[in-house]
PDB file of C-alpha atoms in Angstrom:
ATOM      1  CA  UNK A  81      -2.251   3.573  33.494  1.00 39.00           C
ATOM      2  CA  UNK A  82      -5.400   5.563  33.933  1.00 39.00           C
ATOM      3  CA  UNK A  83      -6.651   6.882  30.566  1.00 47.00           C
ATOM      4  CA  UNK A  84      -5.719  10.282  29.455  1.00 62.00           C
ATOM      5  CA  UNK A  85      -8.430  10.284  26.559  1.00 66.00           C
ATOM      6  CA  UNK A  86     -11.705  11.208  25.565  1.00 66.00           C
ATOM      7  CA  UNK A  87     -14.101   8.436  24.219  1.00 69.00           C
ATOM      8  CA  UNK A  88     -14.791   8.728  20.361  1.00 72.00           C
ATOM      9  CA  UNK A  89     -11.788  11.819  20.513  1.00 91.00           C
ATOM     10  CA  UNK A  90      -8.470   9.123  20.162  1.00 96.00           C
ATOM     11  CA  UNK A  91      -6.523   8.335  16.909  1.00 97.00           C
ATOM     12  CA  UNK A  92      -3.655   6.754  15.743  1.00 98.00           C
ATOM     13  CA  UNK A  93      -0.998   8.413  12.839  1.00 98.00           C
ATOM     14  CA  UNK A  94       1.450   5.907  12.136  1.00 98.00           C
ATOM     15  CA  UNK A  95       4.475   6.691  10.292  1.00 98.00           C
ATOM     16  CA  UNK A  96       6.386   5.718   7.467  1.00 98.00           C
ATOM     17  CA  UNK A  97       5.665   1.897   7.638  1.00 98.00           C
ATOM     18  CA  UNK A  98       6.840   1.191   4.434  1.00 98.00           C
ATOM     19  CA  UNK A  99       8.925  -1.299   2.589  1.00 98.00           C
ATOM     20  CA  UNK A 100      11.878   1.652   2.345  1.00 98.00           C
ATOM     21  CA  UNK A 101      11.930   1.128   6.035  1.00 98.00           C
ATOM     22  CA  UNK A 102      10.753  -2.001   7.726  1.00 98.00           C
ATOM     23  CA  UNK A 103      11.560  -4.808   4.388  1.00 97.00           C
ATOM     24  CA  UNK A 104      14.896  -6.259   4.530  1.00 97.00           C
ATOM     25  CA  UNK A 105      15.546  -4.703   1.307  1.00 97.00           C
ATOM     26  CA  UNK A 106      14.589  -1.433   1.781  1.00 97.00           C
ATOM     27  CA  UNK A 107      17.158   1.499   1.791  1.00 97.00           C
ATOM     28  CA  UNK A 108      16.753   2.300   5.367  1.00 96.00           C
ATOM     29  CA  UNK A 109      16.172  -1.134   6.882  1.00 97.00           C
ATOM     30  CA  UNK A 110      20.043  -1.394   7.695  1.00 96.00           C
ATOM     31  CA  UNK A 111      19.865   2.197  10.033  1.00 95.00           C
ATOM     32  CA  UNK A 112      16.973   1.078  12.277  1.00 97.00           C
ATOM     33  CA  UNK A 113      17.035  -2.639  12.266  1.00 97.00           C
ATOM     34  CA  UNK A 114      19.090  -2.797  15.529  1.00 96.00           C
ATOM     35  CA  UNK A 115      16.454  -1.017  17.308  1.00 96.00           C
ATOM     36  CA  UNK A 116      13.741  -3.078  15.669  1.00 97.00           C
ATOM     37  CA  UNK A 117      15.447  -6.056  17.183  1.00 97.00           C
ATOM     38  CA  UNK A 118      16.430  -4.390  20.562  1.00 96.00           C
ATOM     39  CA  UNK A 119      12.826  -2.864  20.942  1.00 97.00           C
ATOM     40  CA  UNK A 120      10.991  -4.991  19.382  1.00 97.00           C
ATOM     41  CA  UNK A 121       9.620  -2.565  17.169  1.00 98.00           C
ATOM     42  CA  UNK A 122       7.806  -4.156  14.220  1.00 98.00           C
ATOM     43  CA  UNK A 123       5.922  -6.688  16.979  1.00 97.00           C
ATOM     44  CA  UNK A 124       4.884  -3.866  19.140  1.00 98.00           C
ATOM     45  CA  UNK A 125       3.813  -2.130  15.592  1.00 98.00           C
ATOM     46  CA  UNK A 126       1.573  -5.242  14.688  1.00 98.00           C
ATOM     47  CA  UNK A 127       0.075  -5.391  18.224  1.00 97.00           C
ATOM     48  CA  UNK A 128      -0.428  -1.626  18.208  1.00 98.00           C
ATOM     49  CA  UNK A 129      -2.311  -1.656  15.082  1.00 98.00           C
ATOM     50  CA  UNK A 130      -4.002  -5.144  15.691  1.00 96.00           C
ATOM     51  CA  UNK A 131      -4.913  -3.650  19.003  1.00 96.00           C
ATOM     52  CA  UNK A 132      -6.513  -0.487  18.085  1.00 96.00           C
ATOM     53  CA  UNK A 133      -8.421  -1.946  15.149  1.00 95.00           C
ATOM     54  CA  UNK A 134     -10.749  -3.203  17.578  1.00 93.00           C
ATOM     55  CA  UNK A 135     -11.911  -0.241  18.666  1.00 92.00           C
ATOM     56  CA  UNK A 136     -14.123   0.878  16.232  1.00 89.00           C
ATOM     57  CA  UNK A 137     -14.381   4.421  17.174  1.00 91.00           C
ATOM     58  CA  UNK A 138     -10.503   4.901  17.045  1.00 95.00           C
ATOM     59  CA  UNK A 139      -9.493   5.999  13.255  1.00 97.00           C
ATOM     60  CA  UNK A 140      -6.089   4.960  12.211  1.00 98.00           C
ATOM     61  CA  UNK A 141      -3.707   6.619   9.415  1.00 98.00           C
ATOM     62  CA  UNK A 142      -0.745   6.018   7.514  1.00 98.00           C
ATOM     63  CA  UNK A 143       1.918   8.700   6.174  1.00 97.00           C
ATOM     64  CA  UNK A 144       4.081   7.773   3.932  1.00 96.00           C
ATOM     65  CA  UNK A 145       7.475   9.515   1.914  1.00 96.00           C
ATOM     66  CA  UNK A 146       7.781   9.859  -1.530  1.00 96.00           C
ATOM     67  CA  UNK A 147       9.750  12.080  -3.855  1.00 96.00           C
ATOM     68  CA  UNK A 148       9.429  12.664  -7.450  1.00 96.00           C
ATOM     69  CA  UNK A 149      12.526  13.056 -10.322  1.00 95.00           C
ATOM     70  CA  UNK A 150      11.932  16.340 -10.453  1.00 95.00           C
ATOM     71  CA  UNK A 151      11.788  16.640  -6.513  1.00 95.00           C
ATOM     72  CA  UNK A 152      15.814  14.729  -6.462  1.00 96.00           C
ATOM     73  CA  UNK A 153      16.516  17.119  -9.173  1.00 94.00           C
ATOM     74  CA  UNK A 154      15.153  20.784  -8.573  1.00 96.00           C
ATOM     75  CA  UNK A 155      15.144  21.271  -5.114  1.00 95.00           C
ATOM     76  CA  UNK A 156      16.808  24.328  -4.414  1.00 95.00           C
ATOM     77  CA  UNK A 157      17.607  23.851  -0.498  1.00 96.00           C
ATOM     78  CA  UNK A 158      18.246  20.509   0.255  1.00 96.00           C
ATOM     79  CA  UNK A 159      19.099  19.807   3.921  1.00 95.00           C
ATOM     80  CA  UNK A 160      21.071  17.492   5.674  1.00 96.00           C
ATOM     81  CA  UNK A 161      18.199  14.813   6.257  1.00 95.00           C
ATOM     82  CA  UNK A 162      16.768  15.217   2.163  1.00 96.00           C
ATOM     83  CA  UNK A 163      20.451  15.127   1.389  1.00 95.00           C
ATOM     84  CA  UNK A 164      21.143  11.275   2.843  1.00 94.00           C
ATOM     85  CA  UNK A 165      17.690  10.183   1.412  1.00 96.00           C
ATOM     86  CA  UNK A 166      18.746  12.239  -2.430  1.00 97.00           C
ATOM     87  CA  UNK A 167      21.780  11.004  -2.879  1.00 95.00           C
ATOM     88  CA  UNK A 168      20.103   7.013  -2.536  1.00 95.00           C
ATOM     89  CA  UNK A 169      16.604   8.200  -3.753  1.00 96.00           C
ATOM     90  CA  UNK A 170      14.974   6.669  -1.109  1.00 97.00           C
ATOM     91  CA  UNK A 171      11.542   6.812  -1.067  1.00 97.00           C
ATOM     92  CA  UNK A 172      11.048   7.160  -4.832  1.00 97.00           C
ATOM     93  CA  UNK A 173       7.750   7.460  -5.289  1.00 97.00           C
ATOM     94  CA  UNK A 174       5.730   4.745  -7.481  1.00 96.00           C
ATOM     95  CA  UNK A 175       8.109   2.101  -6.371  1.00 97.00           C
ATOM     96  CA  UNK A 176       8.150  -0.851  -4.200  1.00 98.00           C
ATOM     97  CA  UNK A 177       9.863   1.512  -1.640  1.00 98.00           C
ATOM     98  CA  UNK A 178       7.243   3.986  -0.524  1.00 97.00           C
ATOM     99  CA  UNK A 179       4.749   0.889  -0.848  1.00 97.00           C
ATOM    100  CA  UNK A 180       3.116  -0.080   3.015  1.00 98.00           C
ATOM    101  CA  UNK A 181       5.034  -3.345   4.430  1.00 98.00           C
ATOM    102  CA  UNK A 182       2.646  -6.254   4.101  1.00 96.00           C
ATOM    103  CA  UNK A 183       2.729  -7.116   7.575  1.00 96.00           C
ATOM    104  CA  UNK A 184       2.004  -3.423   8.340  1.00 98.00           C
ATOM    105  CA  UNK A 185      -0.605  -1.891   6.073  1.00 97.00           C
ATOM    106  CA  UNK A 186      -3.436  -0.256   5.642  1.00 97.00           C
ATOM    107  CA  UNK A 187      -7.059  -1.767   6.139  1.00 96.00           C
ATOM    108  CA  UNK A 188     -10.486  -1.043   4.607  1.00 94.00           C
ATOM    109  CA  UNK A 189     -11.449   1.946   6.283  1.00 94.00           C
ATOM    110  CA  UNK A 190      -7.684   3.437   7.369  1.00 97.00           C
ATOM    111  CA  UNK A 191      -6.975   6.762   6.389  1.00 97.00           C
ATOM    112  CA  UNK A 192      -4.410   6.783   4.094  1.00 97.00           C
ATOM    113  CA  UNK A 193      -2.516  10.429   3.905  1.00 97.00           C
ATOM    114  CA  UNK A 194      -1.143  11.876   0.884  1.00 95.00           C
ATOM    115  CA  UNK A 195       2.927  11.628   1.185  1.00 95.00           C
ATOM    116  CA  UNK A 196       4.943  14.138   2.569  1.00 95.00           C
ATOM    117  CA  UNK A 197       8.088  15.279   1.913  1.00 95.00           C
ATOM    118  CA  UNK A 198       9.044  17.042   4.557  1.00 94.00           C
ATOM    119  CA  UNK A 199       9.584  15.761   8.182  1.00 95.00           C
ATOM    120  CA  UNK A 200       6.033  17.178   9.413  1.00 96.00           C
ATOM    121  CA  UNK A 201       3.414  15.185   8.653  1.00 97.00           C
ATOM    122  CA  UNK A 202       0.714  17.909  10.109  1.00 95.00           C
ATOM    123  CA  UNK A 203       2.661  20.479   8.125  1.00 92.00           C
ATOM    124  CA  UNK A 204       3.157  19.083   4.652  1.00 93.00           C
ATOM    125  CA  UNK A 205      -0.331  16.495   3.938  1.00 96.00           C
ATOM    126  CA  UNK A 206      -4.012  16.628   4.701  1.00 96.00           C
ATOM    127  CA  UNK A 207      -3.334  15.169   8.549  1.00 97.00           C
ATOM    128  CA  UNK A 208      -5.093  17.926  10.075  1.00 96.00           C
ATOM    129  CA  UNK A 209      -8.277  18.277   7.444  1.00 97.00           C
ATOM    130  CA  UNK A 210      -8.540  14.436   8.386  1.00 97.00           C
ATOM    131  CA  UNK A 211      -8.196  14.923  11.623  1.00 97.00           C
ATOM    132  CA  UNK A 212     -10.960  17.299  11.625  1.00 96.00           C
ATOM    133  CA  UNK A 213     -13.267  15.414   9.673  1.00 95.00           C
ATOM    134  CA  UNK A 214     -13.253  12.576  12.824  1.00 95.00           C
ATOM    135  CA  UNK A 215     -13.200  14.681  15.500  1.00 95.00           C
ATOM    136  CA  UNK A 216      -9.802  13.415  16.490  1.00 96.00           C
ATOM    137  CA  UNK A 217      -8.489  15.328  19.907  1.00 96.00           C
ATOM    138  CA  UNK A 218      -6.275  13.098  20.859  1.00 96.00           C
ATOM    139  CA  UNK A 219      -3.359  11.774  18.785  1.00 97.00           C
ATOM    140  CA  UNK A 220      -1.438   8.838  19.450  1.00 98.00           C
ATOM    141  CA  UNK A 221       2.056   8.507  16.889  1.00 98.00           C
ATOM    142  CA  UNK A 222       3.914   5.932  16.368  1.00 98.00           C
ATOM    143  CA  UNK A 223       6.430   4.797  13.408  1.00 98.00           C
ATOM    144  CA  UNK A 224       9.858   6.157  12.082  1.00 97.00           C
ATOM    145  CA  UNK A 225      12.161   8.209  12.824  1.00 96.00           C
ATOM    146  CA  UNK A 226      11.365   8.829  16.354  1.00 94.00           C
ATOM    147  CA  UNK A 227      13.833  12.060  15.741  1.00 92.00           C
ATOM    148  CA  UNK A 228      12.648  13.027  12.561  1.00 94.00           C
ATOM    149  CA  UNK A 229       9.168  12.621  11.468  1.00 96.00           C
ATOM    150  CA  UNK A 230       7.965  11.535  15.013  1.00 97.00           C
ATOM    151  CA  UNK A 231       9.161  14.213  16.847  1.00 97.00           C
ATOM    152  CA  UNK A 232       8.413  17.085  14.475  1.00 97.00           C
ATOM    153  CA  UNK A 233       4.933  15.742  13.852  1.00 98.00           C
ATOM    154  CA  UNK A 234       4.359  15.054  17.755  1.00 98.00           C
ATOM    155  CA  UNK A 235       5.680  19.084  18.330  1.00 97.00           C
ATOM    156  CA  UNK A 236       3.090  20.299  15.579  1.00 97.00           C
ATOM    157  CA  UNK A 237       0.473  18.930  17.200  1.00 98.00           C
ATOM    158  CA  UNK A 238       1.153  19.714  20.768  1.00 97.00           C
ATOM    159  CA  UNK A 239       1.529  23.399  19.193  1.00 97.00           C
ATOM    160  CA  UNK A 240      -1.821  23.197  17.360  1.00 97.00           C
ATOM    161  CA  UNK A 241      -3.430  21.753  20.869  1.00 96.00           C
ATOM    162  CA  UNK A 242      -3.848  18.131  20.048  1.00 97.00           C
ATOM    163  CA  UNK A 243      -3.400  16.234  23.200  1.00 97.00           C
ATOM    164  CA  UNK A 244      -0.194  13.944  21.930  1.00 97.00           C
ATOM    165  CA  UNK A 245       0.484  10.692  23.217  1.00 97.00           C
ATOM    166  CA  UNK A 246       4.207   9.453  21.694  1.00 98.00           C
ATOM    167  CA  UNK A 247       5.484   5.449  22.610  1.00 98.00           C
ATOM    168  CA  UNK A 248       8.226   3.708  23.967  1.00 97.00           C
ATOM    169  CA  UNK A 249       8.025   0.825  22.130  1.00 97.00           C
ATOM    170  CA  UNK A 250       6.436   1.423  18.696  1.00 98.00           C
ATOM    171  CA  UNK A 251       9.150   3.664  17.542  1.00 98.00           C
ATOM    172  CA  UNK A 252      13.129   3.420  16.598  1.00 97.00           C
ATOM    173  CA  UNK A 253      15.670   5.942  15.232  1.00 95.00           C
ATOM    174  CA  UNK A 254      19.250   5.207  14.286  1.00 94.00           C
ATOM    175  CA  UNK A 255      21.859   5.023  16.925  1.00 92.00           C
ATOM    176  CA  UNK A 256      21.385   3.236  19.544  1.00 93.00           C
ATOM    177  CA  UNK A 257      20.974   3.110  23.032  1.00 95.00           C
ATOM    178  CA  UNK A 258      21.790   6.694  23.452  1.00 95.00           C
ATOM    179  CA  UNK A 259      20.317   8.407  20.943  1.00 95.00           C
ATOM    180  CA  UNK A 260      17.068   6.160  22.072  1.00 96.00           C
ATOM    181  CA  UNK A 261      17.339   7.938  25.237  1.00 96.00           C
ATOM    182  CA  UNK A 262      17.805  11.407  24.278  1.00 96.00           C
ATOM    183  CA  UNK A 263      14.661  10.629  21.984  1.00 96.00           C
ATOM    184  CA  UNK A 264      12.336   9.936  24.782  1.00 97.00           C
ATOM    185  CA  UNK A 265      13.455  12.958  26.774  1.00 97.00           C
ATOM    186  CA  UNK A 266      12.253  15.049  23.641  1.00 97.00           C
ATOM    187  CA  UNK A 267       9.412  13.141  23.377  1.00 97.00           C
ATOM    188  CA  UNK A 268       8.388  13.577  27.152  1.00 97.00           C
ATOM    189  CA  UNK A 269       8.886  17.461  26.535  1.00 97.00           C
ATOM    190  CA  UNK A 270       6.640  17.958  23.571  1.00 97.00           C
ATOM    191  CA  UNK A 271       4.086  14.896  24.546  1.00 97.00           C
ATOM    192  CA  UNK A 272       1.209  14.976  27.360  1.00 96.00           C
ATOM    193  CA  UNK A 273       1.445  10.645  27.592  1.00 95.00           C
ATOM    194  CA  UNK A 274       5.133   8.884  26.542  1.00 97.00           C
ATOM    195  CA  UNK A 275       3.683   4.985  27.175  1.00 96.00           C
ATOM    196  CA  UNK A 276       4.073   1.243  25.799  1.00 97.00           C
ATOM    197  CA  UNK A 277       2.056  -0.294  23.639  1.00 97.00           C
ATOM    198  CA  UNK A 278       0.363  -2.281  26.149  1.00 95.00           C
ATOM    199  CA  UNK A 279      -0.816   0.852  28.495  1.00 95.00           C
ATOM    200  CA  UNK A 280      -2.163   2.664  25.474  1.00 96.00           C
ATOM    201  CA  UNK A 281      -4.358  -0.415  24.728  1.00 95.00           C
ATOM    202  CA  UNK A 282      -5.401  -0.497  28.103  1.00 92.00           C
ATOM    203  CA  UNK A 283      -6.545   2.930  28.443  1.00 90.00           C
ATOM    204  CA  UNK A 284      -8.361   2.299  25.507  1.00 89.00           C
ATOM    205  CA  UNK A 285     -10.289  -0.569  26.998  1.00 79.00           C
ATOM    206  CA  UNK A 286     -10.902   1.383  29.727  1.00 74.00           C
ATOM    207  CA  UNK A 287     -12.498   4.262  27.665  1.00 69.00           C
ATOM    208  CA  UNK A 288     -14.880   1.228  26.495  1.00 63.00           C
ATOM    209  CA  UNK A 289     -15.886   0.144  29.958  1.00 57.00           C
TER     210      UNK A 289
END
């Protein structure tokens, strides 16, 4: 895969790795983990993180969902999406649930977003000040749910002019096979680079040549 970046330009947003998720215990755990296992999702996650770490130049940062009392309590228009995650208060923020996973979190030097409640990370944190701040160009996300947070993050961004670079492997959204497929023909839409973990790396490394 020839790169489709710009040296000291690349970073990488991931998504919602937290215990709520990607723990056996969290709330949401149950929905994905058949992907995890068919995709091999939380592997590809570690060597997607593990991978880009060693590229110095390449910031990396974490999202995460969390919702207040008052946020279960007051909204006025509560869609479909908030509705599933209300009526469980998932993602209850100051718990162990909106916590990183262990095997997934944050480093020394990450950038670590403040939480959004929406589905758009770009729209409802400080993505795009950070963004900014780096020089970031070209954004790589990865994380859950490819059809919720992914995808409307991944659209922002190709709106706003980011170059967006979305992954086969490092992703998963509930049901199945087919809804897996329907997600990467969105994704291939809104994104200017669908690839594997492995081809992102190595058009990384060639960046460093």
């Amino acid at each position: 895969m020839a790169s489709h970046h710009e040296n000291g330009r690349v970073g990488l947003l991931l998504v919602d790795l937290v215990n709520e998720n990607f723990s056996m215990d969290g709330k949401a755990y149950s929905i994905y983990s058949p992907e995890y296992e068919r995709l091999g999702t939380i592997d590809n996650l570690k060597r997607l993180i593990a991978g880009v770490r060693r590229h110095k130049d390449v910031p990396v940062f974490y999202s995460t969902t969390a919702f207040t009392d008052e946020d279960y309590s007051t909204w006025r228009h509560v869609s479909g999406i908030h509705r599933q995650m209300f009526d469980s208060r998932m993602f209850e923020a100051g718990t162990w649930h909106t916590e990183f996973h262990e095997e997934l979190a944050p480093q020394p030097g990450d950038v670590v977003l403040a939480p959004h409640k929406g589905l758009d990370v770009l729209q409802h944190t400080d993505l795009e000040f950070q963004l900014r701040q780096r020089g970031v160009e070209y954004l790589a996300i990865a994380g859950v749910s490819g059809i919720m947070a992914v995808e409307s993050t991944a659209r922002t961004a190709m709106e706003r002019g980011y170059h967006v670079t979305s992954f086969t492997d490092a992703i998963a959204a509930p049901g199945g096979l087919v809804t897996y497929q329907a997600m990467m023909r969105g994704l291939t839409m809104i994104s200017h680079s669908v690839a594997g973990v492995d081809d992102f790396l190595g058009s990384l490394g060639k960046l460093a040549e």
